[in-house]
CSV table of C-alpha atoms in Angstrom, one decimal:
chain,number,residue,atom,x,y,z
A,128,MET,CA,-55.1,211.9,109.0
A,129,LYS,CA,-56.0,210.2,112.2
A,130,GLY,CA,-56.8,211.9,115.4
A,131,LYS,CA,-54.7,212.4,118.5
A,132,LYS,CA,-52.8,209.6,120.2
A,133,PHE,CA,-54.8,208.0,122.9
A,134,TYR,CA,-52.1,206.5,125.2
A,135,THR,CA,-48.4,206.7,126.0
A,136,GLY,CA,-46.0,204.1,127.3
A,137,ILE,CA,-45.7,200.4,126.6
A,138,ALA,CA,-46.7,199.0,130.0
A,139,SER,CA,-50.5,199.2,129.5
A,140,ALA,CA,-52.8,197.5,131.9
A,141,LEU,CA,-55.9,195.5,131.0
A,142,LEU,CA,-58.8,197.9,130.9
A,143,ALA,CA,-61.6,197.6,133.5
A,144,SER,CA,-65.1,197.3,132.1
A,145,SER,CA,-65.9,200.8,133.0
A,146,ILE,CA,-63.0,202.1,130.9
A,147,ALA,CA,-64.1,199.9,128.0
A,148,LEU,CA,-67.6,201.3,128.2
A,149,THR,CA,-66.9,204.9,128.9
A,150,GLY,CA,-63.8,205.6,126.7
A,151,CYS,CA,-60.4,204.5,125.7
A,152,SER,CA,-58.0,207.2,126.8
A,153,PHE,CA,-55.5,206.5,129.4
A,154,SER,CA,-51.9,207.1,130.3
A,155,SER,CA,-49.5,204.5,131.7
A,156,GLY,CA,-47.4,207.2,133.3
A,157,ASP,CA,-44.4,206.8,130.9
A,158,GLU,CA,-44.9,210.1,129.2
A,159,SER,CA,-41.5,211.4,129.8
A,160,ALA,CA,-39.9,208.5,127.9
A,161,SER,CA,-42.2,209.1,125.0
A,162,GLU,CA,-41.5,212.8,125.0
A,163,SER,CA,-37.8,212.3,125.1
A,164,SER,CA,-37.8,209.9,122.1
A,165,GLY,CA,-37.0,212.7,119.6
A,166,ASP,CA,-37.9,211.9,116.0
A,167,ALA,CA,-38.9,208.3,116.7
A,168,VAL,CA,-42.0,207.0,115.0
A,169,THR,CA,-44.8,206.0,117.5
A,170,VAL,CA,-47.1,203.1,116.7
A,171,ASP,CA,-50.3,202.6,118.8
A,172,VAL,CA,-51.5,199.0,119.0
A,173,PHE,CA,-55.0,198.2,120.1
A,174,GLN,CA,-55.3,194.4,120.6
A,175,PHE,CA,-57.8,192.0,122.2
A,176,LYS,CA,-55.9,189.0,123.3
A,177,VAL,CA,-55.5,189.2,127.1
A,178,GLU,CA,-54.0,185.7,127.2
A,179,PHE,CA,-50.7,186.8,125.7
A,180,LYS,CA,-50.7,190.5,126.8
A,181,GLU,CA,-47.5,190.2,128.9
A,182,GLN,CA,-45.7,188.1,126.3
A,183,PHE,CA,-46.7,190.5,123.5
A,184,GLU,CA,-45.4,193.5,125.5
A,185,GLU,CA,-42.2,191.6,126.0
A,186,LEU,CA,-41.9,191.0,122.3
A,187,VAL,CA,-42.6,194.7,121.6
A,188,SER,CA,-39.8,195.7,124.0
A,189,MET,CA,-37.4,193.4,122.1
A,190,TYR,CA,-38.4,195.1,118.9
A,191,GLU,CA,-37.9,198.5,120.3
A,192,GLU,CA,-34.4,197.6,121.4
A,193,GLU,CA,-33.5,196.4,117.9
A,194,ASN,CA,-35.3,199.5,116.4
A,195,PRO,CA,-34.6,202.5,118.7
A,196,ASP,CA,-36.3,204.8,116.2
A,197,VAL,CA,-39.7,203.1,116.8
A,198,ASN,CA,-41.9,203.4,119.9
A,199,ILE,CA,-44.8,201.0,120.2
A,200,ASN,CA,-47.6,201.6,122.7
A,201,VAL,CA,-49.8,198.6,123.5
A,202,LYS,CA,-53.4,198.7,124.7
A,203,THR,CA,-55.1,195.4,125.5
A,204,VAL,CA,-58.9,195.1,125.8
A,205,GLY,CA,-60.5,191.6,126.1
A,206,GLY,CA,-61.5,188.9,128.4
A,207,GLY,CA,-64.4,190.3,130.4
A,208,ASN,CA,-64.3,193.5,128.5
A,209,ASP,CA,-65.9,194.2,125.1
A,210,TYR,CA,-63.1,194.7,122.5
A,211,GLY,CA,-65.5,195.5,119.7
A,212,ALA,CA,-67.3,198.2,121.7
A,213,ALA,CA,-64.0,199.7,122.9
A,214,LEU,CA,-62.6,199.8,119.4
A,215,LYS,CA,-65.7,201.6,118.1
A,216,THR,CA,-65.4,204.1,121.0
A,217,SER,CA,-61.7,204.6,120.0
A,218,PHE,CA,-62.6,205.4,116.4
A,219,SER,CA,-65.7,207.5,117.2
A,220,SER,CA,-63.7,209.7,119.7
A,221,GLY,CA,-61.0,210.3,117.0
A,222,GLU,CA,-58.4,208.4,119.0
A,223,GLU,CA,-57.6,205.8,116.3
A,224,PRO,CA,-55.0,203.1,116.7
A,225,ASP,CA,-52.4,202.4,114.1
A,226,ILE,CA,-52.6,198.7,114.4
A,227,PHE,CA,-55.7,196.9,115.6
A,228,ASN,CA,-57.6,193.6,115.3
A,229,ILE,CA,-60.6,192.6,113.2
A,230,GLY,CA,-62.4,189.3,112.7
A,231,GLY,CA,-63.6,188.1,109.3
A,232,PRO,CA,-65.4,189.7,106.3
A,233,THR,CA,-68.0,191.3,108.5
A,234,ASP,CA,-65.4,193.4,110.3
A,235,VAL,CA,-63.7,194.1,106.9
A,236,GLN,CA,-67.0,195.6,105.8
A,237,GLN,CA,-67.3,197.7,108.9
A,238,TYR,CA,-63.7,199.1,109.0
A,239,GLU,CA,-62.8,198.9,105.3
A,240,LYS,CA,-62.2,202.7,104.9
A,241,TYR,CA,-59.4,202.4,107.5
A,242,LEU,CA,-57.7,199.2,106.2
A,243,ALA,CA,-54.3,199.5,104.5
A,244,ASP,CA,-53.4,197.1,101.8
A,245,LEU,CA,-50.8,194.6,103.3
A,246,SER,CA,-50.2,192.7,100.0
A,247,ASP,CA,-46.6,194.0,100.0
A,248,THR,CA,-45.7,192.5,103.4
A,249,LYS,CA,-43.5,189.5,103.9
A,250,ALA,CA,-46.1,188.1,106.3
A,251,ALA,CA,-48.8,188.2,103.7
A,252,GLU,CA,-46.6,186.3,101.3
A,253,ALA,CA,-45.9,183.6,104.0
A,254,ALA,CA,-49.5,183.2,105.1
A,255,LEU,CA,-50.8,179.6,104.7
A,256,ASP,CA,-53.3,178.8,102.1
A,257,GLY,CA,-56.8,179.7,103.1
A,258,THR,CA,-55.8,181.9,106.0
A,259,LEU,CA,-56.3,185.2,104.1
A,260,THR,CA,-59.7,184.3,102.5
A,261,SER,CA,-61.7,186.5,105.0
A,262,VAL,CA,-59.6,189.6,104.4
A,263,LYS,CA,-59.1,189.6,100.7
A,264,LYS,CA,-61.1,192.2,98.8
A,265,ASP,CA,-60.7,193.8,95.3
A,266,GLY,CA,-57.2,192.3,94.9
A,267,GLN,CA,-56.0,193.6,98.2
A,268,ILE,CA,-55.0,191.8,101.4
A,269,LEU,CA,-56.4,193.8,104.3
A,270,GLY,CA,-55.3,191.8,107.3
A,271,LEU,CA,-52.6,189.4,108.5
A,272,PRO,CA,-53.7,186.3,110.5
A,273,TYR,CA,-52.9,186.1,114.2
A,274,ASN,CA,-52.5,182.3,114.3
A,275,GLN,CA,-54.6,179.2,114.1
A,276,GLU,CA,-56.8,178.2,117.0
A,277,GLY,CA,-59.0,175.4,117.9
A,278,TYR,CA,-61.5,174.7,120.6
A,279,GLY,CA,-63.7,172.1,122.2
A,280,LEU,CA,-64.1,170.8,125.7
A,281,LEU,CA,-60.9,171.0,127.8
A,282,TYR,CA,-61.0,168.4,130.5
A,283,ASN,CA,-59.1,167.5,133.7
A,284,LYS,CA,-57.3,164.2,133.0
A,285,LYS,CA,-56.9,163.4,136.6
A,286,VAL,CA,-60.5,163.9,137.5
A,287,PHE,CA,-61.6,161.8,134.5
A,288,GLU,CA,-59.2,159.0,135.5
A,289,GLU,CA,-60.4,159.0,139.1
A,290,ALA,CA,-64.0,158.9,137.9
A,291,GLY,CA,-63.3,155.9,135.6
A,292,ILE,CA,-64.1,157.9,132.4
A,293,ASN,CA,-62.2,157.1,129.2
A,294,PRO,CA,-62.3,160.3,127.1
A,295,ASP,CA,-61.5,158.3,124.0
A,296,GLU,CA,-64.9,156.6,124.4
A,297,ILE,CA,-66.8,159.9,124.3
A,298,LYS,CA,-68.0,160.2,120.7
A,299,THR,CA,-71.6,161.3,120.9
A,300,MET,CA,-73.9,163.5,123.0
A,301,ASP,CA,-75.2,160.3,124.7
A,302,ASP,CA,-71.6,159.5,125.7
A,303,LEU,CA,-70.9,163.0,127.0
A,304,GLU,CA,-74.2,163.1,128.9
A,305,SER,CA,-73.4,159.8,130.6
A,306,ALA,CA,-69.9,161.1,131.6
A,307,VAL,CA,-71.3,164.3,132.9
A,308,LYS,CA,-73.9,162.6,135.1
A,309,LYS,CA,-71.2,160.3,136.4
A,310,LEU,CA,-69.0,163.3,137.3
A,311,ASP,CA,-71.9,165.0,138.9
A,312,SER,CA,-73.0,162.1,141.1
A,313,ASN,CA,-69.4,161.7,142.3
A,314,LYS,CA,-68.3,165.3,142.5
A,315,LYS,CA,-67.7,165.3,146.3
A,316,GLU,CA,-65.4,162.3,146.1
A,317,LEU,CA,-63.7,163.9,143.0
A,318,GLY,CA,-63.2,167.2,144.8
A,319,ILE,CA,-65.0,169.2,142.2
A,320,LYS,CA,-67.9,171.6,142.6
A,321,ALA,CA,-69.6,170.8,139.3
A,322,PRO,CA,-68.7,169.0,136.0
A,323,PHE,CA,-68.7,172.4,134.1
A,324,ALA,CA,-68.0,176.0,134.5
A,325,PHE,CA,-70.2,177.5,131.8
A,326,PRO,CA,-69.6,181.3,131.5
A,327,ALA,CA,-73.0,182.3,130.2
A,328,LYS,CA,-72.2,185.9,131.0
A,329,GLU,CA,-69.8,185.9,128.1
A,330,LYS,CA,-71.9,186.2,124.9
A,331,TRP,CA,-68.9,185.3,122.7
A,332,VAL,CA,-68.6,181.9,124.3
A,333,ILE,CA,-72.2,181.2,123.4
A,334,GLY,CA,-72.7,183.2,120.1
A,335,ASN,CA,-69.2,182.6,118.6
A,336,HIS,CA,-67.9,179.2,119.6
A,337,LEU,CA,-70.9,177.1,120.9
A,338,ALA,CA,-73.1,178.2,118.0
A,339,ASN,CA,-70.3,177.7,115.4
A,340,ALA,CA,-70.0,174.0,116.1
A,341,TYR,CA,-73.7,173.6,115.1
A,342,ILE,CA,-74.0,176.0,112.2
A,343,ALA,CA,-70.7,175.2,110.4
A,344,GLU,CA,-72.2,172.5,108.2
A,345,GLU,CA,-75.1,174.7,107.2
A,346,PHE,CA,-72.6,177.1,105.6
A,347,ASN,CA,-70.3,174.4,104.2
A,348,HIS,CA,-67.7,175.2,106.8
A,349,SER,CA,-67.0,178.4,104.8
A,350,VAL,CA,-66.9,181.9,106.4
A,351,MET,CA,-67.6,183.4,103.0
A,352,ASP,CA,-70.7,181.3,102.5
A,353,ALA,CA,-72.0,182.5,105.9
A,354,TYR,CA,-71.1,186.1,105.0
A,355,GLU,CA,-73.1,185.9,101.8
A,356,ALA,CA,-76.1,184.0,103.3
A,357,ASP,CA,-79.4,185.9,103.5
A,358,THR,CA,-80.7,183.7,106.4
A,359,ILE,CA,-79.8,181.1,108.9
A,360,LYS,CA,-81.8,177.9,109.2
A,361,PHE,CA,-80.4,176.4,112.4
A,362,GLU,CA,-80.4,172.9,110.9
A,363,MET,CA,-78.8,171.5,114.0
A,364,ALA,CA,-80.9,173.5,116.5
A,365,ASP,CA,-81.9,170.5,118.6
A,366,GLN,CA,-78.3,169.3,118.9
A,367,MET,CA,-77.2,172.8,119.9
A,368,LYS,CA,-79.9,173.1,122.5
A,369,ARG,CA,-79.0,169.8,124.1
A,370,PHE,CA,-75.3,170.7,124.4
A,371,LEU,CA,-76.2,174.2,125.7
A,372,ASP,CA,-78.6,172.7,128.3
A,373,LEU,CA,-76.1,170.1,129.4
A,374,GLN,CA,-73.4,172.7,130.1
A,375,ASN,CA,-75.8,175.1,131.8
A,376,ASP,CA,-77.6,172.5,134.0
A,377,TYR,CA,-74.4,170.9,135.2
A,378,SER,CA,-72.4,174.0,135.8
A,379,ILE,CA,-71.2,176.2,138.7
A,380,GLN,CA,-74.3,178.5,139.3
A,381,PRO,CA,-75.5,181.0,138.5
A,382,THR,CA,-74.1,180.7,134.9
A,383,LEU,CA,-75.3,184.2,133.9
A,384,SER,CA,-72.9,185.8,136.3
A,385,LEU,CA,-70.0,183.5,135.6
A,386,ASP,CA,-67.4,185.2,133.4
A,387,TYR,CA,-64.4,184.0,131.4
A,388,SER,CA,-61.7,184.7,134.0
A,389,GLN,CA,-63.7,182.9,136.7
A,390,GLN,CA,-64.2,179.9,134.4
A,391,VAL,CA,-60.6,179.5,133.4
A,392,GLU,CA,-58.7,180.8,136.5
A,393,GLU,CA,-60.9,180.3,139.5
A,394,TYR,CA,-62.6,177.0,138.6
A,395,PHE,CA,-60.7,175.0,135.9
A,396,SER,CA,-57.1,175.9,136.7
A,397,LEU,CA,-57.7,175.2,140.4
A,398,GLY,CA,-59.3,171.8,139.7
A,399,LYS,CA,-62.8,172.8,140.9
A,400,VAL,CA,-64.6,171.7,137.7
A,401,ALA,CA,-63.9,168.8,135.3
A,402,MET,CA,-64.5,170.6,131.9
A,403,ILE,CA,-64.8,173.9,130.2
A,404,GLN,CA,-65.7,174.9,126.7
A,405,GLN,CA,-62.5,176.7,125.5
A,406,GLY,CA,-59.5,176.5,123.2
A,407,ASN,CA,-55.7,176.6,123.1
A,408,TRP,CA,-55.7,180.3,123.8
A,409,VAL,CA,-56.2,179.6,127.5
A,410,TYR,CA,-52.9,177.7,127.9
A,411,ASN,CA,-50.9,180.7,129.1
A,412,THR,CA,-53.5,181.6,131.7
A,413,ILE,CA,-53.7,178.1,133.0
A,414,ALA,CA,-49.9,177.8,133.1
A,415,SER,CA,-49.7,181.1,135.1
A,416,MET,CA,-51.9,179.5,137.7
A,417,ASP,CA,-50.4,176.0,137.7
A,418,GLU,CA,-47.8,175.1,135.1
A,419,GLU,CA,-47.7,171.4,136.0
A,420,PHE,CA,-51.4,171.1,135.6
A,421,ALA,CA,-51.3,173.0,132.3
A,422,GLN,CA,-48.5,170.8,130.9
A,423,ASN,CA,-49.7,167.4,132.0
A,424,ASN,CA,-53.3,167.4,133.1
A,425,VAL,CA,-55.4,169.1,130.4
A,426,GLY,CA,-57.0,167.2,127.5
A,427,LEU,CA,-59.2,168.1,124.6
A,428,LEU,CA,-62.6,166.6,123.7
A,429,PRO,CA,-64.4,167.5,120.5
A,430,ILE,CA,-67.8,169.0,120.9
A,431,PRO,CA,-70.2,166.2,119.9
A,432,VAL,CA,-71.7,167.1,116.6
A,433,GLU,CA,-73.6,164.3,114.8
A,434,GLY,CA,-71.7,163.2,111.7
A,435,TYR,CA,-68.4,164.8,112.7
A,436,GLU,CA,-65.5,163.8,114.9
A,437,GLY,CA,-63.3,166.9,114.5
A,438,ILE,CA,-62.9,170.2,116.2
A,439,PRO,CA,-63.5,173.8,115.0
A,440,VAL,CA,-60.2,175.3,113.8
A,441,GLY,CA,-59.7,178.7,112.3
A,442,VAL,CA,-58.0,182.1,112.3
A,443,PRO,CA,-59.5,184.0,115.3
A,444,ASN,CA,-58.5,187.5,114.3
A,445,TYR,CA,-56.4,189.5,112.0
A,446,TRP,CA,-53.9,192.3,112.5
A,447,VAL,CA,-54.7,195.4,110.4
A,448,VAL,CA,-53.1,198.7,109.8
A,449,ASN,CA,-54.8,202.0,109.8
A,450,LYS,CA,-54.2,203.6,106.4
A,451,GLU,CA,-55.3,207.0,107.8
A,452,SER,CA,-52.2,207.1,110.0
A,453,GLU,CA,-49.1,209.1,108.8
A,454,ASP,CA,-47.2,207.3,106.0
A,455,GLU,CA,-44.2,206.6,108.1
A,456,VAL,CA,-46.4,205.1,110.8
A,457,VAL,CA,-48.1,202.8,108.3
A,458,GLN,CA,-44.7,201.7,107.1
A,459,ALA,CA,-43.4,201.1,110.6
A,460,SER,CA,-46.5,199.2,111.5
A,461,LYS,CA,-46.0,196.9,108.5
A,462,GLU,CA,-42.4,196.4,109.4
A,463,PHE,CA,-43.2,195.4,112.9
A,464,LEU,CA,-45.8,192.8,111.9
A,465,ASP,CA,-43.4,191.4,109.3
A,466,TRP,CA,-40.7,191.1,112.0
A,467,MET,CA,-43.1,189.4,114.4
A,468,TYR,CA,-44.0,186.7,112.0
A,469,THR,CA,-41.1,186.3,109.6
A,470,SER,CA,-37.9,187.1,111.6
A,471,GLU,CA,-36.1,184.3,113.4
A,472,THR,CA,-36.5,186.1,116.7
A,473,GLY,CA,-40.2,186.7,116.1
A,474,LYS,CA,-41.0,183.2,114.9
A,475,LYS,CA,-39.3,181.6,117.9
A,476,PHE,CA,-41.2,184.0,120.2
A,477,VAL,CA,-44.5,183.3,118.5
A,478,THR,CA,-44.2,179.5,119.0
A,479,GLU,CA,-42.4,179.4,122.4
A,480,LYS,CA,-43.9,182.4,124.3
A,481,PHE,CA,-47.2,183.1,122.6
A,482,LYS,CA,-47.8,179.3,122.3
A,483,PHE,CA,-49.4,179.9,118.8
A,484,ILE,CA,-50.2,177.4,116.1
A,485,PRO,CA,-48.6,179.3,113.2
A,486,ALA,CA,-50.7,180.5,110.3
A,487,TYR,CA,-47.5,181.0,108.2
A,488,GLU,CA,-44.9,179.1,106.3
A,489,GLY,CA,-41.4,179.0,107.7
A,490,TYR,CA,-42.2,177.4,111.0
A,491,GLU,CA,-41.5,173.8,110.0
A,492,ASP,CA,-38.5,173.4,112.2
A,493,LEU,CA,-40.1,175.0,115.3
A,494,GLU,CA,-41.9,173.0,117.8
A,495,ILE,CA,-45.5,173.8,118.9
A,496,ALA,CA,-45.0,174.6,122.5
A,497,ASP,CA,-48.0,173.6,124.5
A,498,PRO,CA,-49.9,170.3,124.7
A,499,ILE,CA,-53.3,171.7,123.9
A,500,SER,CA,-52.0,173.3,120.7
A,501,GLN,CA,-50.2,170.1,119.8
A,502,GLU,CA,-53.4,168.2,120.1
A,503,ILE,CA,-55.2,170.7,117.9
A,504,TYR,CA,-52.5,170.5,115.4
A,505,GLU,CA,-52.9,166.7,115.2
A,506,TYR,CA,-56.6,167.3,114.2
A,507,VAL,CA,-55.4,169.8,111.6
A,508,LYS,CA,-52.9,167.3,110.1
A,509,ALA,CA,-55.6,164.6,110.1
A,510,GLU,CA,-58.0,167.1,108.3
A,511,LYS,CA,-60.6,166.6,111.1
A,512,THR,CA,-61.7,170.1,111.5
A,513,LEU,CA,-64.8,172.3,111.2
A,514,GLY,CA,-64.8,175.8,109.8
A,515,TRP,CA,-65.1,179.0,111.8
A,516,VAL,CA,-68.1,180.4,110.0
A,517,PHE,CA,-69.3,182.7,112.9
A,518,LEU,CA,-66.8,185.3,111.6
A,519,GLY,CA,-69.1,185.6,108.5
A,520,ALA,CA,-72.2,186.4,110.5
A,521,PRO,CA,-73.8,189.9,110.3
A,522,ILE,CA,-72.2,192.6,112.3
A,523,GLY,CA,-73.0,192.1,116.0
A,524,TRP,CA,-75.2,189.1,115.3
A,525,THR,CA,-73.3,186.4,117.3
A,526,GLU,CA,-73.3,188.4,120.5
A,527,ASP,CA,-76.0,191.1,120.3
A,528,ALA,CA,-78.6,188.9,118.7
A,529,PHE,CA,-78.0,185.2,119.3
A,530,GLY,CA,-75.9,185.6,122.4
A,531,VAL,CA,-78.4,187.9,124.1
A,532,ALA,CA,-81.3,185.6,123.1
A,533,VAL,CA,-79.6,182.6,124.6
A,534,GLN,CA,-79.0,184.6,127.8
A,535,GLU,CA,-82.7,185.4,127.9
A,536,TYR,CA,-83.5,181.7,127.4
A,537,ILE,CA,-81.2,180.7,130.3
A,538,ALA,CA,-82.9,183.3,132.4
A,539,GLY,CA,-86.3,181.7,131.6
A,540,LYS,CA,-87.6,184.8,129.8
A,541,ILE,CA,-88.1,183.2,126.4
A,542,THR,CA,-88.3,179.7,124.8
A,543,TRP,CA,-85.7,178.0,122.7
A,544,GLU,CA,-88.1,178.5,119.7
A,545,GLU,CA,-88.1,182.2,120.4
A,546,VAL,CA,-84.3,182.2,120.5
A,547,LEU,CA,-84.2,180.7,117.0
A,548,GLU,CA,-86.9,183.0,115.7
A,549,GLN,CA,-85.4,186.2,117.1
A,550,SER,CA,-81.9,185.3,115.9
A,551,ARG,CA,-83.1,184.3,112.4
A,552,LYS,CA,-85.0,187.6,112.0
A,553,ALA,CA,-82.0,189.6,113.2
A,554,TRP,CA,-79.8,187.8,110.6
A,555,GLU,CA,-82.3,188.5,107.8
A,556,GLN,CA,-82.8,192.1,108.7
A,557,SER,CA,-79.0,192.7,108.7
A,558,ARG,CA,-78.7,191.3,105.3
A,559,LYS,CA,-81.4,193.4,103.6
C-alpha cells in the first residue's frame, strides 16, 4: 500500500520552487475539517496545470458537495516549478498521490508499476480516437486524456494592425523575420519593449514545444515512432536554429532569466511584447490579467515549418490513478475522473471554466469557450496539425538534454553543432 498522506485540505497553494526542490509535504491548515470527516474516502491529487488551478479546485468543491463521503485534496505544481522533479520526490519520500499526471509512453514506462487499469471507466470509453495511443499497454488503458491543446505564436492583434502587418501573409520564416524586424524598428511607436518575450529559462518551452515543431516530421508525427526510435537525426536542424535565434535575438533580455509567468503575465498580457510562443492553455491567465484583451486581441500564428501550414496539436498530459492506493481510494479516484469528463455538470465546467478543447465524445452540443481554443479547433477540423512527438522522447531528454544544451548555446558556451551532437548522444544512450 502507498505511504502516508502528504497534504490536507483542498485550498492548496502553488508551490514555490524551494518546496518543489526540497520536498512535497505541506498542510493548508484545514486539518480539522479533514479529521472530522468520519469515514469519508480521501483522494490526494497531484497535478501540474497552474493555469486552471483555481477552476479545478472549484470543480472539486462541487464534486465534494455532491459526494459528501469523498474528500479530495489538490496539490498543484507547475509553471516555474518542475512538476516531474516534484512528482519523483513525492514518490521517493513515500508520500504518493492517488491521482497524478503523466505525459506519453516514456512516463508510462517510468511509472508503470503504479498505474491502475482505467479500461472500465466511462471516460476511457468516451475518449476520442487516437487520444489513448500513448497510454495503452498490454491491453490496458493506463491514463485518461486531459484535453487537446495546440500551440504556435500568440500575437497581439492591435500591435500587428498598428504596425501594418497582416498575419495571414506570414507563411514562411522569411515572412516572419520581416514582420519581426518591422516590429522591432517601430517598437517605441507601438508601445512595446520587444517583438518577443522568449522564456529561455523554461527548458520545456525549448525542449518540448519549440523542438517538437521541427522533429515531428522525422517521426511521422507519431509519438510511438519517437518512443521506439534509437536515435534522432534533427533533419530540420537549420530551420529550428533560425526560429530559435529569431526569438532569442528579438526578445526581452536576458532570455535565460525570463520565465513563463513573466512571459505571459508581465509582458504579453500587459501589451509589452507583440508575440509569445505558447498555446491555448494560457487563456485563463491572460483573461485574469485583462479579459477584454484575452477575448478580442489575441491571435494565433503557426510556427513556420517548411512544407507545413498547420499547428502542433496533441494531448498534453494524462490523469492516472495509483493502483497501490487502498481499493476504495482507487475506485473513488476513477469515479471522480468519470464525473469530471462524462457528467453534464463536469462537461459544462470543462468547456466553460477550464476552457478545454475536449478529448472526449459527448461534447458536440457544447461551445468551445475561448477564441484561442476555437482557432486551434479550426485547424483540427481542417486536419492541419502536427503531432506531439516530444512525449515519446527518452526520459528527461527534452529538458535535461536538449533544453539544457540550448541554454548553453544561448549563453555562448557551446555551438549549435554541439547542441545537436550532445542531444543526439543523450537520446542514443537512453535507448541502449
